[in-house]
Amino acid sequence: DAKHLVPNKMRDFFCTINLDQEEVFRTQVVEKSLSPYFGEEFYFEIPRTFQWLSFYIYDKSVLQKDLRIGKVSIKKEDLCNYTGKENWFMLQPVDSNSEVQGKVHLELKLNELITDNGSVCQQLVVHIKECHGLPLINGQNCDPYATVSLVGPSRNDQKKTKVKKKTSNPQFNETFYFEVTRSSSYTKKSQFQVEEEDIEKLEVRVDLWNNGNLVQDIFLGEIKVPVKVLRNDSFQAWYLLQPRENGNKSSKTDDLGSLRLNICYTEDCVLPSEYYTSLRNLLLKSSDVQPISASAAYILSEVCRDKYDAVLPLVRLLLHHQKLVPFVAAVAELDLKDTQEANTIFRGNSLATRCVDEMMKIVGKHYLKVTLKPVIDEICESPKPCEIDPIKLKEGDNVEINMENLRYYVDKVFREIVRSSISCPTLMCDVFYSLRHLAAKRFPNDPHVQYSAVSSFVFLRFFAVAVVSPHTFHLRPHHPDAQTSRTLTLISKAIQTLGSWGSLTKTKLSSFKETFMCEFFKTFQEETFTESVKKFLDDVSSTESKEPSGVSEPVHLKEGEMYKRAQGRTRIGKKNFKKRWFCLTSREFTYHKQQDKEPIFTIPIKNILAVEKLDESSFNKKNMFQVLHGEKPLYIQANNCVEASEWIEALCRVTRCNQKRLSFYHPSAFLNGNWLCCKATAESTEGCARCTADVPADTQIEIDGDRETERIYSLFTINRSKLQKLEEACGSIAVYQGPRKEPDDYSNFTIEDSVATFHTLQQIIDIVGKLNESHEKYQKKRSSSAKYGSE
């Protein structure tokens, strides 16, 4: 959210997330507010190098261009200082001198020249090769040129490259020569009639500009390299473009307001798979360790300050290797030992409940969509008033009508849920089956507990949470408005209560904190609700194979708006690009004129031969990729680099097992009678570049096991001191079994079996130490092979 925005006038605001100058996400517009609450989450992989993660606040305008009010820019190196916690940031003015992105490839060399009179002078050679990743200007590729200057206290020699048209990756390949007027002998006067300069004060400056033709040129960034670093050597390197020295500094001292952000940034260096064998094997055998608290996976959750940090990679890794169900059963059994009351079963934030929550989020995505998305769309797109709290009712509201509306929505959501057991993923059913039987074993005299063990997850922690936060579960693109959000909250409360009716007594009504909810629920006292819940819980916690519902529904994988190049059609003789709505399922890839319209073009998944990036040079457009199928390639432009990367990954994943996949492709388009990449004139010529490597085949669970293991290694490394304290604790417990007089640092740790825990800790510390050595070797090798430059 943001607060105290200027201008001090009620406006419509939205916020964007940018990698350097490229927008990758935009919030919904919050109307008429100076302190807008956006409440939106966006998780994305970063597919390219970047310098700044920036957040811009815009004032939405209907007739004119949206106005940028201010920004928060965080340098990549500083992101780790803010990760995992909320911070308020003061908005900074948006200054064109600080809006930069991209990099430039330079070769710099100092040559010695002997003049006619025998004295030695130095000549600086600057070869500007190319630039990469320059920003779009007004949505179009820029027309860049560079100025190259030798700057010192008493000189400023400047030269200029040619303008390159419509490209963000210009190839300049121009060389400039500068005389560095330094004589080889200080005893006689230099032949140059200028004051001798100290080479220590000279620097090369390269400025990138967008040629404005009839308007002012736009600054794109600069780099400075001191001449003294060259000495008599040659340097070739990529340099990240930097803001001007006065960038981000403004004469304005106005307080533009502030923005609250919660950023979570991780960066891992994933080594080849064989490096992780020992750690992976140790983690995967966790469910077989007796007791479970002595296992590597359990110890990971104990030493991490926030259990969630450990749960995320752990669940993904165990899922990937089909080891999650036995591990969840083992930690749930430990959880149940500490549960004294049957009606509090699985209500806390233990390792078991966190693991099940995360598992449901990963494997239950499609299940949630097919069950809840249609009804959530109806509630959000044509909302009916549902407020039944007398204190919150507005003037003119009719509480009876509101109660009817709410009852209609609750009935509809409830009906969709209890009919959905056929769609529940098998893995979720297997986990629920384990939990149900463990609960019945722990509380043998309570017939309801086997149901409450399952309902506490599937109703309370899955469906009810998805209803109240549909944007978090990708059921809606944005956080709903305040009225709809309140409606969803009331529905969620009702679903939680209905879900627990199958396992708890009807005296539940008396436990309602709000009288109005108690009154509302008096209309629900029917046996049919209890029976429906009981049957649903029986179905989703059964390990029997579910009957197939005729033809299996295609799994919905991804959808969104992109631009595609017209296939064969022309307009005034020129192929054109059109905005279309694209949809990918496990069965077909389609595009439509608009969302929810019939498809106007369909490619069956089995017909896709390859999915690859397309060189920008083909159409002078960024973020393009191609889908190769039976006919001509389908050329598509995504809105930004994150979107392009996600679409390519999703399409590659679902087509990986296709039998006729290509081994070679053309990285550029076929235009004007030849392939731009290899110049072959026949359109049917085999590709000139090898197709990119295969990606994981699983279409529903996208998991890279090595990456998750690397994340776990990082967590063990961060918490190494805790591992050592825990190891000392196990050692002292094993030797001294007497009473402890004062609490220790490790008193919060679970140590059931000090010998088994000590053994596992030794293995973890040894493996982490070896991985540390491997990382250090890699970093040394990387730094020794890196050239001078800013990257």
PDB file of C-alpha atoms in Angstrom, residues 144-344:
ATOM      1  CA  PRO A 144      20.423   4.493 -30.318  1.00  0.00           C
ATOM      2  CA  TYR A 145      23.800   6.129 -30.852  1.00  0.00           C
ATOM      3  CA  ALA A 146      26.791   6.581 -28.561  1.00  0.00           C
ATOM      4  CA  THR A 147      29.142   9.457 -27.800  1.00  0.00           C
ATOM      5  CA  VAL A 148      32.669   8.477 -26.743  1.00  0.00           C
ATOM      6  CA  SER A 149      34.705  11.093 -24.854  1.00  0.00           C
ATOM      7  CA  LEU A 150      38.134  11.383 -23.277  1.00  0.00           C
ATOM      8  CA  VAL A 151      37.607  13.672 -20.302  1.00  0.00           C
ATOM      9  CA  GLY A 152      40.180  15.368 -18.051  1.00  0.00           C
ATOM     10  CA  PRO A 153      40.673  18.587 -16.087  1.00  0.00           C
ATOM     11  CA  SER A 154      41.550  20.555 -19.214  1.00  0.00           C
ATOM     12  CA  ARG A 155      39.980  18.618 -22.053  1.00  0.00           C
ATOM     13  CA  ASN A 156      36.838  16.972 -23.342  1.00  0.00           C
ATOM     14  CA  ASP A 157      37.389  15.287 -26.730  1.00  0.00           C
ATOM     15  CA  GLN A 158      34.132  13.801 -28.008  1.00  0.00           C
ATOM     16  CA  LYS A 159      33.321  11.523 -30.946  1.00  0.00           C
ATOM     17  CA  LYS A 160      30.017  10.005 -32.040  1.00  0.00           C
ATOM     18  CA  THR A 161      28.849   6.699 -33.576  1.00  0.00           C
ATOM     19  CA  LYS A 162      26.268   6.304 -36.313  1.00  0.00           C
ATOM     20  CA  VAL A 163      22.586   6.003 -35.310  1.00  0.00           C
ATOM     21  CA  LYS A 164      21.243   2.439 -35.397  1.00  0.00           C
ATOM     22  CA  LYS A 165      17.549   2.268 -36.243  1.00  0.00           C
ATOM     23  CA  LYS A 166      14.843   0.446 -34.280  1.00  0.00           C
ATOM     24  CA  THR A 167      16.894  -1.861 -32.073  1.00  0.00           C
ATOM     25  CA  SER A 168      17.535  -2.451 -28.395  1.00  0.00           C
ATOM     26  CA  ASN A 169      20.688  -4.456 -29.182  1.00  0.00           C
ATOM     27  CA  PRO A 170      22.648  -2.197 -31.569  1.00  0.00           C
ATOM     28  CA  GLN A 171      25.861  -3.474 -33.220  1.00  0.00           C
ATOM     29  CA  PHE A 172      28.158  -0.425 -33.548  1.00  0.00           C
ATOM     30  CA  ASN A 173      31.622  -1.933 -34.209  1.00  0.00           C
ATOM     31  CA  GLU A 174      33.239   1.507 -34.437  1.00  0.00           C
ATOM     32  CA  THR A 175      36.769   2.428 -33.290  1.00  0.00           C
ATOM     33  CA  PHE A 176      37.873   5.851 -32.038  1.00  0.00           C
ATOM     34  CA  TYR A 177      41.398   7.122 -31.399  1.00  0.00           C
ATOM     35  CA  PHE A 178      42.382   9.731 -28.795  1.00  0.00           C
ATOM     36  CA  GLU A 179      45.833  11.155 -28.219  1.00  0.00           C
ATOM     37  CA  VAL A 180      46.815  11.070 -24.587  1.00  0.00           C
ATOM     38  CA  THR A 181      49.208  14.031 -24.483  1.00  0.00           C
ATOM     39  CA  ARG A 182      51.797  12.715 -22.092  1.00  0.00           C
ATOM     40  CA  SER A 183      55.489  13.019 -23.059  1.00  0.00           C
ATOM     41  CA  SER A 184      57.929  10.192 -22.272  1.00  0.00           C
ATOM     42  CA  SER A 185      60.327  12.701 -20.733  1.00  0.00           C
ATOM     43  CA  TYR A 186      59.339  15.345 -18.244  1.00  0.00           C
ATOM     44  CA  THR A 187      62.662  17.193 -18.666  1.00  0.00           C
ATOM     45  CA  LYS A 188      61.862  18.632 -22.071  1.00  0.00           C
ATOM     46  CA  LYS A 189      58.620  20.322 -23.050  1.00  0.00           C
ATOM     47  CA  SER A 190      56.042  18.204 -24.842  1.00  0.00           C
ATOM     48  CA  GLN A 191      55.573  18.837 -28.553  1.00  0.00           C
ATOM     49  CA  PHE A 192      51.867  19.410 -27.873  1.00  0.00           C
ATOM     50  CA  GLN A 193      51.151  23.010 -27.066  1.00  0.00           C
ATOM     51  CA  VAL A 194      48.938  22.180 -24.123  1.00  0.00           C
ATOM     52  CA  GLU A 195      49.665  21.734 -20.502  1.00  0.00           C
ATOM     53  CA  GLU A 196      50.899  18.194 -19.747  1.00  0.00           C
ATOM     54  CA  GLU A 197      48.177  16.129 -18.137  1.00  0.00           C
ATOM     55  CA  ASP A 198      48.368  13.614 -15.409  1.00  0.00           C
ATOM     56  CA  ILE A 199      47.048  10.306 -16.785  1.00  0.00           C
ATOM     57  CA  GLU A 200      45.612   9.636 -13.301  1.00  0.00           C
ATOM     58  CA  LYS A 201      42.905  12.243 -13.952  1.00  0.00           C
ATOM     59  CA  LEU A 202      41.766  11.102 -17.399  1.00  0.00           C
ATOM     60  CA  GLU A 203      38.710   8.913 -17.964  1.00  0.00           C
ATOM     61  CA  VAL A 204      36.833   7.451 -20.905  1.00  0.00           C
ATOM     62  CA  ARG A 205      33.126   8.240 -20.898  1.00  0.00           C
ATOM     63  CA  VAL A 206      30.576   6.532 -23.135  1.00  0.00           C
ATOM     64  CA  ASP A 207      27.053   8.001 -23.229  1.00  0.00           C
ATOM     65  CA  LEU A 208      24.124   6.227 -24.939  1.00  0.00           C
ATOM     66  CA  TRP A 209      21.347   8.306 -26.479  1.00  0.00           C
ATOM     67  CA  ASN A 210      18.089   7.715 -28.311  1.00  0.00           C
ATOM     68  CA  ASN A 211      18.006   9.834 -31.462  1.00  0.00           C
ATOM     69  CA  GLY A 212      14.917  11.997 -31.164  1.00  0.00           C
ATOM     70  CA  ASN A 213      14.909  13.217 -34.800  1.00  0.00           C
ATOM     71  CA  LEU A 214      12.650  16.260 -34.449  1.00  0.00           C
ATOM     72  CA  VAL A 215      12.452  16.155 -30.640  1.00  0.00           C
ATOM     73  CA  GLN A 216      15.124  16.185 -27.936  1.00  0.00           C
ATOM     74  CA  ASP A 217      17.439  13.163 -27.708  1.00  0.00           C
ATOM     75  CA  ILE A 218      16.785  10.923 -24.676  1.00  0.00           C
ATOM     76  CA  PHE A 219      19.620   9.892 -22.340  1.00  0.00           C
ATOM     77  CA  LEU A 220      19.876   6.074 -22.020  1.00  0.00           C
ATOM     78  CA  GLY A 221      22.844   5.705 -19.657  1.00  0.00           C
ATOM     79  CA  GLU A 222      26.589   6.176 -19.360  1.00  0.00           C
ATOM     80  CA  ILE A 223      29.749   4.411 -18.225  1.00  0.00           C
ATOM     81  CA  LYS A 224      33.078   5.835 -17.070  1.00  0.00           C
ATOM     82  CA  VAL A 225      36.421   4.023 -17.087  1.00  0.00           C
ATOM     83  CA  PRO A 226      39.569   5.653 -15.617  1.00  0.00           C
ATOM     84  CA  VAL A 227      42.433   5.517 -18.151  1.00  0.00           C
ATOM     85  CA  LYS A 228      44.889   4.657 -15.340  1.00  0.00           C
ATOM     86  CA  VAL A 229      43.437   1.123 -15.017  1.00  0.00           C
ATOM     87  CA  LEU A 230      44.572   0.348 -18.556  1.00  0.00           C
ATOM     88  CA  ARG A 231      48.304   1.098 -18.170  1.00  0.00           C
ATOM     89  CA  ASN A 232      49.798  -0.622 -21.215  1.00  0.00           C
ATOM     90  CA  ASP A 233      47.226  -3.378 -21.413  1.00  0.00           C
ATOM     91  CA  SER A 234      44.097  -4.086 -23.445  1.00  0.00           C
ATOM     92  CA  PHE A 235      40.732  -4.613 -21.749  1.00  0.00           C
ATOM     93  CA  GLN A 236      37.554  -6.012 -23.218  1.00  0.00           C
ATOM     94  CA  ALA A 237      34.412  -6.199 -21.059  1.00  0.00           C
ATOM     95  CA  TRP A 238      30.693  -5.634 -20.733  1.00  0.00           C
ATOM     96  CA  TYR A 239      29.819  -2.573 -18.634  1.00  0.00           C
ATOM     97  CA  LEU A 240      26.376  -2.006 -17.118  1.00  0.00           C
ATOM     98  CA  LEU A 241      25.019   1.410 -18.042  1.00  0.00           C
ATOM     99  CA  GLN A 242      24.786   3.752 -15.053  1.00  0.00           C
ATOM    100  CA  PRO A 243      22.645   6.805 -14.218  1.00  0.00           C
ATOM    101  CA  ARG A 244      24.225  10.241 -14.585  1.00  0.00           C
ATOM    102  CA  GLU A 245      26.017  11.448 -11.485  1.00  0.00           C
ATOM    103  CA  ASN A 246      23.171  13.855 -10.812  1.00  0.00           C
ATOM    104  CA  GLY A 247      20.581  11.108 -11.476  1.00  0.00           C
ATOM    105  CA  ASN A 248      18.132  10.550  -8.598  1.00  0.00           C
ATOM    106  CA  LYS A 249      19.161  13.929  -7.147  1.00  0.00           C
ATOM    107  CA  SER A 250      16.512  16.516  -7.605  1.00  0.00           C
ATOM    108  CA  SER A 251      16.132  20.134  -6.643  1.00  0.00           C
ATOM    109  CA  LYS A 252      12.622  19.206  -5.497  1.00  0.00           C
ATOM    110  CA  THR A 253      12.335  18.566  -1.798  1.00  0.00           C
ATOM    111  CA  ASP A 254       8.616  17.798  -1.848  1.00  0.00           C
ATOM    112  CA  ASP A 255       7.464  14.775   0.096  1.00  0.00           C
ATOM    113  CA  LEU A 256       5.872  12.613  -2.601  1.00  0.00           C
ATOM    114  CA  GLY A 257       4.515  10.049  -0.153  1.00  0.00           C
ATOM    115  CA  SER A 258       5.675   6.531   0.634  1.00  0.00           C
ATOM    116  CA  LEU A 259       5.156   2.955  -0.483  1.00  0.00           C
ATOM    117  CA  ARG A 260       5.065  -0.173   1.699  1.00  0.00           C
ATOM    118  CA  LEU A 261       6.628  -3.283   0.182  1.00  0.00           C
ATOM    119  CA  ASN A 262       7.290  -6.818   1.294  1.00  0.00           C
ATOM    120  CA  ILE A 263      10.064  -8.175  -0.930  1.00  0.00           C
ATOM    121  CA  CYS A 264      11.352 -11.728  -0.845  1.00  0.00           C
ATOM    122  CA  TYR A 265      14.420 -12.168  -3.067  1.00  0.00           C
ATOM    123  CA  THR A 266      16.546 -15.291  -3.345  1.00  0.00           C
ATOM    124  CA  GLU A 267      19.529 -15.921  -5.559  1.00  0.00           C
ATOM    125  CA  ASP A 268      21.119 -19.350  -5.709  1.00  0.00           C
ATOM    126  CA  CYS A 269      24.107 -20.633  -7.639  1.00  0.00           C
ATOM    127  CA  VAL A 270      23.049 -24.167  -8.646  1.00  0.00           C
ATOM    128  CA  LEU A 271      25.981 -26.493  -9.284  1.00  0.00           C
ATOM    129  CA  PRO A 272      25.787 -29.626 -11.499  1.00  0.00           C
ATOM    130  CA  SER A 273      23.510 -32.376 -10.157  1.00  0.00           C
ATOM    131  CA  GLU A 274      26.258 -34.742  -8.914  1.00  0.00           C
ATOM    132  CA  TYR A 275      27.360 -32.190  -6.265  1.00  0.00           C
ATOM    133  CA  TYR A 276      24.028 -32.628  -4.446  1.00  0.00           C
ATOM    134  CA  THR A 277      23.858 -36.431  -4.361  1.00  0.00           C
ATOM    135  CA  SER A 278      24.854 -36.785  -0.671  1.00  0.00           C
ATOM    136  CA  LEU A 279      22.579 -34.005   0.629  1.00  0.00           C
ATOM    137  CA  ARG A 280      19.666 -35.121  -1.547  1.00  0.00           C
ATOM    138  CA  ASN A 281      19.954 -38.737  -0.377  1.00  0.00           C
ATOM    139  CA  LEU A 282      20.176 -37.662   3.278  1.00  0.00           C
ATOM    140  CA  LEU A 283      16.998 -35.566   2.936  1.00  0.00           C
ATOM    141  CA  LEU A 284      15.067 -38.210   0.970  1.00  0.00           C
ATOM    142  CA  LYS A 285      15.598 -40.898   3.598  1.00  0.00           C
ATOM    143  CA  SER A 286      14.172 -38.599   6.334  1.00  0.00           C
ATOM    144  CA  SER A 287      10.841 -40.438   6.520  1.00  0.00           C
ATOM    145  CA  ASP A 288      12.686 -43.694   7.351  1.00  0.00           C
ATOM    146  CA  VAL A 289      14.652 -42.199  10.288  1.00  0.00           C
ATOM    147  CA  GLN A 290      13.506 -43.201  13.772  1.00  0.00           C
ATOM    148  CA  PRO A 291      12.521 -40.960  15.462  1.00  0.00           C
ATOM    149  CA  ILE A 292      11.544 -38.488  12.714  1.00  0.00           C
ATOM    150  CA  SER A 293      12.892 -35.569  14.834  1.00  0.00           C
ATOM    151  CA  ALA A 294      16.409 -36.967  14.211  1.00  0.00           C
ATOM    152  CA  SER A 295      16.015 -36.698  10.394  1.00  0.00           C
ATOM    153  CA  ALA A 296      17.731 -34.099   8.198  1.00  0.00           C
ATOM    154  CA  ALA A 297      14.405 -32.702   6.954  1.00  0.00           C
ATOM    155  CA  TYR A 298      13.087 -32.200  10.498  1.00  0.00           C
ATOM    156  CA  ILE A 299      16.363 -30.647  11.685  1.00  0.00           C
ATOM    157  CA  LEU A 300      16.138 -28.180   8.766  1.00  0.00           C
ATOM    158  CA  SER A 301      12.772 -26.923  10.048  1.00  0.00           C
ATOM    159  CA  GLU A 302      14.152 -26.672  13.609  1.00  0.00           C
ATOM    160  CA  VAL A 303      17.161 -24.483  12.758  1.00  0.00           C
ATOM    161  CA  CYS A 304      15.387 -22.095  10.339  1.00  0.00           C
ATOM    162  CA  ARG A 305      14.067 -18.971  12.044  1.00  0.00           C
ATOM    163  CA  ASP A 306      10.943 -19.116   9.878  1.00  0.00           C
ATOM    164  CA  LYS A 307       9.626 -22.641   9.251  1.00  0.00           C
ATOM    165  CA  TYR A 308       8.178 -21.460   5.935  1.00  0.00           C
ATOM    166  CA  ASP A 309      11.712 -20.906   4.546  1.00  0.00           C
ATOM    167  CA  ALA A 310      12.415 -24.598   5.138  1.00  0.00           C
ATOM    168  CA  VAL A 311       9.006 -25.973   4.132  1.00  0.00           C
ATOM    169  CA  LEU A 312       8.911 -24.526   0.599  1.00  0.00           C
ATOM    170  CA  PRO A 313      12.023 -26.264  -0.871  1.00  0.00           C
ATOM    171  CA  LEU A 314      11.582 -29.331   1.334  1.00  0.00           C
ATOM    172  CA  VAL A 315       8.026 -30.090   0.149  1.00  0.00           C
ATOM    173  CA  ARG A 316       8.986 -29.489  -3.489  1.00  0.00           C
ATOM    174  CA  LEU A 317      12.007 -31.804  -3.242  1.00  0.00           C
ATOM    175  CA  LEU A 318      10.069 -34.597  -1.485  1.00  0.00           C
ATOM    176  CA  LEU A 319       7.207 -34.225  -3.988  1.00  0.00           C
ATOM    177  CA  HIS A 320       9.643 -34.449  -6.892  1.00  0.00           C
ATOM    178  CA  HIS A 321      10.980 -37.770  -5.571  1.00  0.00           C
ATOM    179  CA  GLN A 322       7.589 -39.203  -4.403  1.00  0.00           C
ATOM    180  CA  LYS A 323       8.668 -39.110  -0.721  1.00  0.00           C
ATOM    181  CA  LEU A 324       6.218 -36.541   0.643  1.00  0.00           C
ATOM    182  CA  VAL A 325       3.368 -38.785   1.867  1.00  0.00           C
ATOM    183  CA  PRO A 326       5.471 -40.922   4.273  1.00  0.00           C
ATOM    184  CA  PHE A 327       7.265 -37.811   5.578  1.00  0.00           C
ATOM    185  CA  VAL A 328       3.990 -35.958   6.255  1.00  0.00           C
ATOM    186  CA  ALA A 329       2.626 -39.061   8.013  1.00  0.00           C
ATOM    187  CA  ALA A 330       5.728 -39.235  10.239  1.00  0.00           C
ATOM    188  CA  VAL A 331       5.695 -35.540  11.267  1.00  0.00           C
ATOM    189  CA  ALA A 332       1.896 -35.601  11.710  1.00  0.00           C
ATOM    190  CA  GLU A 333       2.261 -38.510  14.135  1.00  0.00           C
ATOM    191  CA  LEU A 334       4.772 -36.438  16.124  1.00  0.00           C
ATOM    192  CA  ASP A 335       2.325 -33.503  16.054  1.00  0.00           C
ATOM    193  CA  LEU A 336      -0.500 -35.687  17.376  1.00  0.00           C
ATOM    194  CA  LYS A 337       1.569 -36.780  20.399  1.00  0.00           C
ATOM    195  CA  ASP A 338       1.331 -33.186  21.682  1.00  0.00           C
ATOM    196  CA  THR A 339      -2.390 -32.804  20.839  1.00  0.00           C
ATOM    197  CA  GLN A 340      -4.473 -33.305  23.983  1.00  0.00           C
ATOM    198  CA  GLU A 341      -7.926 -32.288  22.710  1.00  0.00           C
ATOM    199  CA  ALA A 342      -9.495 -33.882  19.629  1.00  0.00           C
ATOM    200  CA  ASN A 343     -11.189 -30.621  18.624  1.00  0.00           C
ATOM    201  CA  THR A 344      -7.821 -28.806  18.325  1.00  0.00           C
TER     202      THR A 344
END
